[in-house]
Tab-separated table of C-alpha atoms and ligand atoms in Angstrom:
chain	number	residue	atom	x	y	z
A	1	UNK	CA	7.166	22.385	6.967
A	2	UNK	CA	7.953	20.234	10.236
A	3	UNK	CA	7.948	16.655	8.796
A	4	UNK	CA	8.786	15.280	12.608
A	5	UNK	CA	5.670	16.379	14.130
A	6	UNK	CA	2.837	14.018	14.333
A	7	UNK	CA	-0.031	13.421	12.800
A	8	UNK	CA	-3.565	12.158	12.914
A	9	UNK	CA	-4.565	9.789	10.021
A	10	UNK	CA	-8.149	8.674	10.562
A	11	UNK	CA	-8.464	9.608	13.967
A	12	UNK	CA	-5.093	7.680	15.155
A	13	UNK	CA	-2.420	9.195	16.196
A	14	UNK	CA	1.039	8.610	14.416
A	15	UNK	CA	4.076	9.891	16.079
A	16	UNK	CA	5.445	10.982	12.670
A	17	UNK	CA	3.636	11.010	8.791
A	18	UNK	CA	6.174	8.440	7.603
A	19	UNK	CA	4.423	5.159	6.721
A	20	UNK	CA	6.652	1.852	5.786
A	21	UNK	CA	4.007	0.729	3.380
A	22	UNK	CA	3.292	-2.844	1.976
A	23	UNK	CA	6.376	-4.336	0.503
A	24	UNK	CA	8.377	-8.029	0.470
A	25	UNK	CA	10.405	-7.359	4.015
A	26	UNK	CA	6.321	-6.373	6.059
A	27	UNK	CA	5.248	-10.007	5.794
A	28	UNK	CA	6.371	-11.602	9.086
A	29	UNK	CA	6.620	-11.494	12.779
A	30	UNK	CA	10.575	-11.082	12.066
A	31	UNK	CA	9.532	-8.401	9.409
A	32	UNK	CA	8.036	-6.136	11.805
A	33	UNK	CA	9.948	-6.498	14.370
A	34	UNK	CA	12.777	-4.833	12.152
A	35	UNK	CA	10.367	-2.045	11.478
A	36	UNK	CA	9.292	-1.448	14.518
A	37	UNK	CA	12.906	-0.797	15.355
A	38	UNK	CA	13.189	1.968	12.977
A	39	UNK	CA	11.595	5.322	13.185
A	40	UNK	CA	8.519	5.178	10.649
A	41	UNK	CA	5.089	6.733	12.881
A	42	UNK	CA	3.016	3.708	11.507
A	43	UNK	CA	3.727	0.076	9.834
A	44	UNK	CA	1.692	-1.599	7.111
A	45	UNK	CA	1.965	-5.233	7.437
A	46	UNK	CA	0.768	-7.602	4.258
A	47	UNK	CA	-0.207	-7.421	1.772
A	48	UNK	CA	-2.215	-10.534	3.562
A	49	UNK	CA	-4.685	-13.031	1.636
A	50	UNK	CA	-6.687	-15.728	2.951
A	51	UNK	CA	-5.169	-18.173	1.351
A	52	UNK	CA	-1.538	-18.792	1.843
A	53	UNK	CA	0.749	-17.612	-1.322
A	54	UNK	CA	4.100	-18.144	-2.936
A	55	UNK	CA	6.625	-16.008	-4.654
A	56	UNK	CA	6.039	-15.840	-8.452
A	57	UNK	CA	9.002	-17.335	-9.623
A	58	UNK	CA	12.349	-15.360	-10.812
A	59	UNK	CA	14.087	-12.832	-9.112
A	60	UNK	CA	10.906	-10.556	-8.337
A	61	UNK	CA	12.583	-7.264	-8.431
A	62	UNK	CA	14.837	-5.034	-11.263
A	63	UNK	CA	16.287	-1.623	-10.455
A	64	UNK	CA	16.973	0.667	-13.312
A	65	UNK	CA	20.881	0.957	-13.128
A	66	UNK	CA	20.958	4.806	-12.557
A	67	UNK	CA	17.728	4.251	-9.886
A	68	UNK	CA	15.461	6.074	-11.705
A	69	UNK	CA	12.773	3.304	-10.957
A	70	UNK	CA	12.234	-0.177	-9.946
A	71	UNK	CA	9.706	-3.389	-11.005
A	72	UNK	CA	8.623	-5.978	-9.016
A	73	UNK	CA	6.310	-8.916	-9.537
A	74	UNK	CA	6.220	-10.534	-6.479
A	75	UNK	CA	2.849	-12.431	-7.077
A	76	UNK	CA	1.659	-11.131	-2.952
A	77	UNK	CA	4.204	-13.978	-1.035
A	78	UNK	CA	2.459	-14.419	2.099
A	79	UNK	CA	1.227	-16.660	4.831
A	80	UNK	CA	-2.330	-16.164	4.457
A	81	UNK	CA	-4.752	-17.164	6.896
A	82	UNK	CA	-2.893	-20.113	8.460
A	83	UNK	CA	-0.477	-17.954	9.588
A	84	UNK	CA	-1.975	-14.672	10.544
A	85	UNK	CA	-4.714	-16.079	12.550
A	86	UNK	CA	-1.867	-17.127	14.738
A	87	UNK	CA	0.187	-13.994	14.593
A	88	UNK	CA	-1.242	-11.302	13.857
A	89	UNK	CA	-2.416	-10.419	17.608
A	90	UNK	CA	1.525	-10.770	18.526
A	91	UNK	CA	2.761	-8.505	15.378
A	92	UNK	CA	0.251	-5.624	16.621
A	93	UNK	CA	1.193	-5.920	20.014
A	94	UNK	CA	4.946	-5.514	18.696
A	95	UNK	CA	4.344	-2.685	16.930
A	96	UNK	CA	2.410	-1.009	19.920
A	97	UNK	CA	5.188	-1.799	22.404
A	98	UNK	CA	7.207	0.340	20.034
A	99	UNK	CA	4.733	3.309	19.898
A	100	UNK	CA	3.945	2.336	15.807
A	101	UNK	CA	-0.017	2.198	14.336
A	102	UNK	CA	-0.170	-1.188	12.606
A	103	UNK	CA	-1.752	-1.069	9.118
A	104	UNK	CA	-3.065	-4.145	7.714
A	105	UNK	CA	-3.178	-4.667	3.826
A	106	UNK	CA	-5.397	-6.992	2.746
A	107	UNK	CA	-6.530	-8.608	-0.563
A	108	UNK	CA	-9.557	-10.385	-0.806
A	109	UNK	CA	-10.360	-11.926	-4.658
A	110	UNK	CA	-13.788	-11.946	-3.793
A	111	UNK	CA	-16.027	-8.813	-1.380
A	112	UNK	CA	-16.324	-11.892	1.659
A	113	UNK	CA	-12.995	-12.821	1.449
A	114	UNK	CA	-12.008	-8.838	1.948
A	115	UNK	CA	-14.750	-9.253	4.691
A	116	UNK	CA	-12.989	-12.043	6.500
A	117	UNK	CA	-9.883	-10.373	6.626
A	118	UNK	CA	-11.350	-7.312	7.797
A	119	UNK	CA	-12.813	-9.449	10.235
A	120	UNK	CA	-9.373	-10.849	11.339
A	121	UNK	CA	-7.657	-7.639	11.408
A	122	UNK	CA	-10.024	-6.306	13.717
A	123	UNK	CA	-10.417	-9.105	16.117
A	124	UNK	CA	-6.110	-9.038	16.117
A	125	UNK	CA	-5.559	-5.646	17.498
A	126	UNK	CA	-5.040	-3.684	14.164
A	127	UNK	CA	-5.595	-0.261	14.188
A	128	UNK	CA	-6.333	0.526	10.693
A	129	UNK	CA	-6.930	-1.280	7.474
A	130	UNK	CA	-5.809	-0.985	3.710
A	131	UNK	CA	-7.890	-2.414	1.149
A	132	UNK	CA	-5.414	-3.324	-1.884
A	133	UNK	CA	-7.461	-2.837	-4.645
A	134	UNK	CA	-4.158	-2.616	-7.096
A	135	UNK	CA	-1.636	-5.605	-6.889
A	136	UNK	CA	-0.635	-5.890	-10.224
A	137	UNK	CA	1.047	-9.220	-10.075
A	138	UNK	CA	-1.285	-11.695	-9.266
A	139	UNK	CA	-1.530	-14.398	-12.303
A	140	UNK	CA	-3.768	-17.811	-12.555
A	141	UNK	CA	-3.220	-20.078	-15.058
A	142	UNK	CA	-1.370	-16.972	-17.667
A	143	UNK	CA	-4.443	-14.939	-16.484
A	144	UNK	CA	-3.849	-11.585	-14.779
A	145	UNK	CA	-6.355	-11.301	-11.394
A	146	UNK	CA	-8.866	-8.348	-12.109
A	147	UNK	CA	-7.097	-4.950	-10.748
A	148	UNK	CA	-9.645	-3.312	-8.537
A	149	UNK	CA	-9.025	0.225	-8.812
A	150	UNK	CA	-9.608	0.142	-12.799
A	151	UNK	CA	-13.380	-1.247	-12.469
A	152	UNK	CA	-15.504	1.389	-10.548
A	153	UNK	CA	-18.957	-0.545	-10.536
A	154	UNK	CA	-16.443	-3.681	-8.332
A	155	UNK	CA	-15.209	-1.343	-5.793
A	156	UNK	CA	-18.746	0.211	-5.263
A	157	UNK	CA	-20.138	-3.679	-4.861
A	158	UNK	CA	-17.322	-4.023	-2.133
A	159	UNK	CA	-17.706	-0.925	-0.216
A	160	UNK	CA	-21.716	-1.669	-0.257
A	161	UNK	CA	-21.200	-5.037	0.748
A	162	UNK	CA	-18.639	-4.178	3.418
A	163	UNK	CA	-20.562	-1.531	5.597
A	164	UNK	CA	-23.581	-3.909	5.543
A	165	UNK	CA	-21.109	-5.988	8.194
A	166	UNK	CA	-20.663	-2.728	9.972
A	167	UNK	CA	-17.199	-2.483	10.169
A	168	UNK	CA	-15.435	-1.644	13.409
A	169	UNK	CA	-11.958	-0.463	12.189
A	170	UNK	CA	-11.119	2.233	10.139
A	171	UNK	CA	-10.943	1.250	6.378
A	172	UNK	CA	-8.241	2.728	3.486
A	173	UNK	CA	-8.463	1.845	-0.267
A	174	UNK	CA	-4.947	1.708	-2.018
A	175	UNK	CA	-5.554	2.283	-5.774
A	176	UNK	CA	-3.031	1.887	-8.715
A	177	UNK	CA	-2.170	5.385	-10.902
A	178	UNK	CA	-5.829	6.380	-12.449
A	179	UNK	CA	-6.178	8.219	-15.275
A	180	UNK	CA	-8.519	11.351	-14.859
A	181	UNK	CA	-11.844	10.812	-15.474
A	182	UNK	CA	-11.659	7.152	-13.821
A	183	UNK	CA	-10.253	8.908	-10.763
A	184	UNK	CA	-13.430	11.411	-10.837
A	185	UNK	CA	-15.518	8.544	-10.947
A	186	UNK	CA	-13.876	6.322	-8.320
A	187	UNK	CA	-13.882	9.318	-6.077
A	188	UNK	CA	-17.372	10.116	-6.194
A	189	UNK	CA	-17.717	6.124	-4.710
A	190	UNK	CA	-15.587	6.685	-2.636
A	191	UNK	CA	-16.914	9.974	-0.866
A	192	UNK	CA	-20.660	8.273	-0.733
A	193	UNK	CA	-19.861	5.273	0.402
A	194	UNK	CA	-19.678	5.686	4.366
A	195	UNK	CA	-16.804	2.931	4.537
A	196	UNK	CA	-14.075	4.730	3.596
A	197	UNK	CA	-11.799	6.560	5.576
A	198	UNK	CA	-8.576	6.943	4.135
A	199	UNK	CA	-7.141	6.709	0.286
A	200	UNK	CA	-3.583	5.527	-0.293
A	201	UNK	CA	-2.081	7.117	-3.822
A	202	UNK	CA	-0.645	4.917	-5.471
A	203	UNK	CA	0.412	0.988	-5.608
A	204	UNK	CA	2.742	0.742	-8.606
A	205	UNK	CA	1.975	1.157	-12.221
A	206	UNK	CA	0.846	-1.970	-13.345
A	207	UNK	CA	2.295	-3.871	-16.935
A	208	UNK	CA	5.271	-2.275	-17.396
A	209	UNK	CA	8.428	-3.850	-19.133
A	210	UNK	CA	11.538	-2.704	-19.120
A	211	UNK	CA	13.875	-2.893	-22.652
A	212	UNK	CA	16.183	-5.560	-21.029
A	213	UNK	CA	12.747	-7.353	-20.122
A	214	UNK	CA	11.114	-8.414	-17.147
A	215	UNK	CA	10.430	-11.773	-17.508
A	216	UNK	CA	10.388	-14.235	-14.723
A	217	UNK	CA	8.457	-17.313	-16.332
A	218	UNK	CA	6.332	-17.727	-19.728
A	219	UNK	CA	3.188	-16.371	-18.366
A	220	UNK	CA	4.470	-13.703	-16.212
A	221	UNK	CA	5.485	-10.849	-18.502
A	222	UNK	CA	4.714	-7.568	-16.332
A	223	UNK	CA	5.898	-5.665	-13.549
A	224	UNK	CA	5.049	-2.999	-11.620
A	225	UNK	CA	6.686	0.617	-11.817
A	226	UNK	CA	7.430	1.970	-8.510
A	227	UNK	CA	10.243	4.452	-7.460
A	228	UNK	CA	11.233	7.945	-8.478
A	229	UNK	CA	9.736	7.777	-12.239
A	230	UNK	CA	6.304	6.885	-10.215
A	231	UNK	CA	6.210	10.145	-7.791
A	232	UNK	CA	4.853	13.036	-10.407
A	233	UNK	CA	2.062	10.483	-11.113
A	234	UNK	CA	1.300	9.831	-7.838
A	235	UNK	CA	1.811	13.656	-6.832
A	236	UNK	CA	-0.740	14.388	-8.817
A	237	UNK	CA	-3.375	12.354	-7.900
A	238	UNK	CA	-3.037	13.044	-4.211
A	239	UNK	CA	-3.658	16.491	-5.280
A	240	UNK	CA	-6.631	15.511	-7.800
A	241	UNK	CA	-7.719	13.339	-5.017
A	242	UNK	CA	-7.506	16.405	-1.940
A	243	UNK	CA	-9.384	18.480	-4.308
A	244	UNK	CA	-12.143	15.614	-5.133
A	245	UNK	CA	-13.257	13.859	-1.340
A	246	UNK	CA	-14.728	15.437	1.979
A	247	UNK	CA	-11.844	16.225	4.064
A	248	UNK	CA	-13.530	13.718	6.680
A	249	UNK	CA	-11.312	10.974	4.208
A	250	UNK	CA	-8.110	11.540	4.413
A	251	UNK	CA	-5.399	10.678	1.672
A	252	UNK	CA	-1.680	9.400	2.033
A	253	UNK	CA	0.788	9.661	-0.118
A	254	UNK	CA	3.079	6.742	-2.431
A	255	UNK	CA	5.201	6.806	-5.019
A	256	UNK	CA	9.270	7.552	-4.998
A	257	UNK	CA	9.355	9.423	-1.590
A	258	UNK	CA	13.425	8.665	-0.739
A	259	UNK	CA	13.874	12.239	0.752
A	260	UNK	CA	12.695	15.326	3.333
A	261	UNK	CA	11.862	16.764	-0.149
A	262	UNK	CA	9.344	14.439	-1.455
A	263	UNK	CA	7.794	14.064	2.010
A	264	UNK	CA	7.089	17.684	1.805
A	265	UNK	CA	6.024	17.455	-1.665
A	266	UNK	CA	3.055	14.934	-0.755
A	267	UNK	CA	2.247	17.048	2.506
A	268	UNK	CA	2.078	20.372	0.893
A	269	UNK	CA	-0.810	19.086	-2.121
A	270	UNK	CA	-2.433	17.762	1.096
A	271	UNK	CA	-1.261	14.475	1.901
A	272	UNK	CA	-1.735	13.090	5.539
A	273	UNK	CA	1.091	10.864	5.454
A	274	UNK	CA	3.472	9.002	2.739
A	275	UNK	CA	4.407	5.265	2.961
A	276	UNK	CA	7.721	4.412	2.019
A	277	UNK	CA	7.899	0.998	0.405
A	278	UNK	CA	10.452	1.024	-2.870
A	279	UNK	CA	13.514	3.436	-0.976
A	280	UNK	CA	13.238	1.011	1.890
A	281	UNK	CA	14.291	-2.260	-0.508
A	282	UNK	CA	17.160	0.255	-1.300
A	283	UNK	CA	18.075	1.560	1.639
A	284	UNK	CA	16.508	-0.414	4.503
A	285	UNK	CA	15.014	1.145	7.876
A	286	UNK	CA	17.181	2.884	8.259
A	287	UNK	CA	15.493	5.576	5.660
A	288	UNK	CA	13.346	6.929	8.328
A	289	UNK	CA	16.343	8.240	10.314
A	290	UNK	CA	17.975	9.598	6.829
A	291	UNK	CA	14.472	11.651	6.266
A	292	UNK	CA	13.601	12.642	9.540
A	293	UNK	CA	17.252	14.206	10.095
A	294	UNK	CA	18.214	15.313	6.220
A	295	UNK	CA	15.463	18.621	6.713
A	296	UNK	CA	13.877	20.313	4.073
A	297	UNK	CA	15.551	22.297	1.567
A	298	UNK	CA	12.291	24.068	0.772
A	299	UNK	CA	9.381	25.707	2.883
B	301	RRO	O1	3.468	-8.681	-4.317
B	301	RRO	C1	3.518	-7.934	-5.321
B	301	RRO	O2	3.995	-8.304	-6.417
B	301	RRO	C2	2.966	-6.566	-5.267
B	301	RRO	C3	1.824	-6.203	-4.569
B	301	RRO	BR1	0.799	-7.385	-3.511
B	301	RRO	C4	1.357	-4.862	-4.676
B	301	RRO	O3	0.329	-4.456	-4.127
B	301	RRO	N1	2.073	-4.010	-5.444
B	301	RRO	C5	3.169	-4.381	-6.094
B	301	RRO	O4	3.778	-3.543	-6.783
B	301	RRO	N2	3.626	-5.662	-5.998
């Protein structure tokens, strides 16, 4: 399998299937400008919120000392509104000067604030959009923000609500992990809901603690799992999920993908693409090059 060739992911072109998803370096002007540097086919900048946010407080990020996965709580650092409205149209004309699809992921806490953003996506020069309906780390007050992909009847209210504003830009959902029979039932929303045309599997694994612990302040406990312990999870809901929509939606792999190998792995259950969000903390931009040049030790 020829992981250099490119690709079509909702009707856009990518020059290659590797994605630098959402993570804590996509947030800035600066940011992508680095990334559009490297040799990733598209960029995901955000996660973006209307509202302007700040880094939950502690160090935000543990790797397991042998690398078999990471956590994060972050708490979605970002310059919201204020700042996107001003750059946004700059950031996507970066990324097309350097022959990258820009990705916006957006979180809205309400369906009109996911509207708005939509809105300013589209009116910025985006080419696609990510819904995040799976940020684990989002806490009010000690009170975890609801996680999207867990409540079916939510997303269907959003997606409803959403194509009543007619929607010029392609739209993606990122969910969390999903056990079975929720991801039957998300996926049936999903394939009738005429918004949708892309599914990103998965954010990180939300609550998880480590033995060491992962505290960063009394009322932030949990982190999210990402990295190699995430990728048979994730595997196998791209798979569940190829299986489960209309091949008009397509579905992009996340979840550990370091290597040729894993890119492969995602491709061949029928991923589109794979974002790359944890190996790139380890390894910087430079990961694209590694991947794109290691080859396949299988197919
Ligand atoms: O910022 C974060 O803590 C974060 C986000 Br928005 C997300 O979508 N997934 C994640 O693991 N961390």
């Amino acid at each position: 399998m020829d992981i250099g060739s490119s690709v079509k992911l909702s009707g856009i072109s990518l020059s290659n299937p590797l994605i630098s998803g959402a993570y804590i370096n996509s947030k800035t002007l600066e940011d992508i400008e680095i990334l559009s540097k490297s040799s990733c086919g598209a960029i995901v900048v955000g996660s973006i919120s209307l509202k302007p946010r700040s880094q939950n407080t502690g160090h935000g990020y543990w790797r397991h000392k042998e690398r078999f996965y990471s956590l994060n709580s972050y708490g979605m650092p970002n310059g919201g509104m204020p700042y996107f409205k001003q750059k946004l149209p700059t950031i996507a004309k970066v990324a097309h000067a350097n022959h990258k699809v820009l990705i916006a992921n957006l979180v809205g806490f309400t369906p009109e604030e996911f509207i708005e953003l939509i809105k300013l996506a589209q009116d910025s020069g985006v080419d696609l959009v990510e819904l995040n309906l799976s940020c684990p780390n989002v806490w009010d007050d000690g009170k975890q923000k609801v996680i999207l992909s867990y409540y079916p009847d939510l997303i269907n209210e959003l997606l409803k609500k959403i194509l009543l504003t007619k929607p010029r830009i392609g739209i993606g959902l990122k969910l969390s992990p999903l056990p079975p029979n929720l991801l039957v039932e998300v996926s049936k929303i999903i394939a009738k809901s005429k918004t949708v045309k892309f599914v990103t599997a998965t954010n990180s694994y939300p609550n998880a603690l480590t033995s060491t612990g992962t505290k960063v302040e009394d009322e932030v406990i949990f982190a999210g799992l990402t990295g190699r312990a995430l990728k048979p999870i994730s595997l196998g809901m791209v798979k569940q999920l190829r299986a489960l929509l209309p091949s008009s939606i397509d579905v992009v792999g996340c979840g550990g993908v370091s290597t040729a190998n894993d890119v492969t792995d995602y491709l061949s259950v029928g991923a589109t693409a794979v974002q790359i969000a944890t190996a790139l903390i380890e390894e910087g931009p430079s990961i694209f090059d590694k991947i794109l040049f290691q080859g396949t030790t299988r197919f």
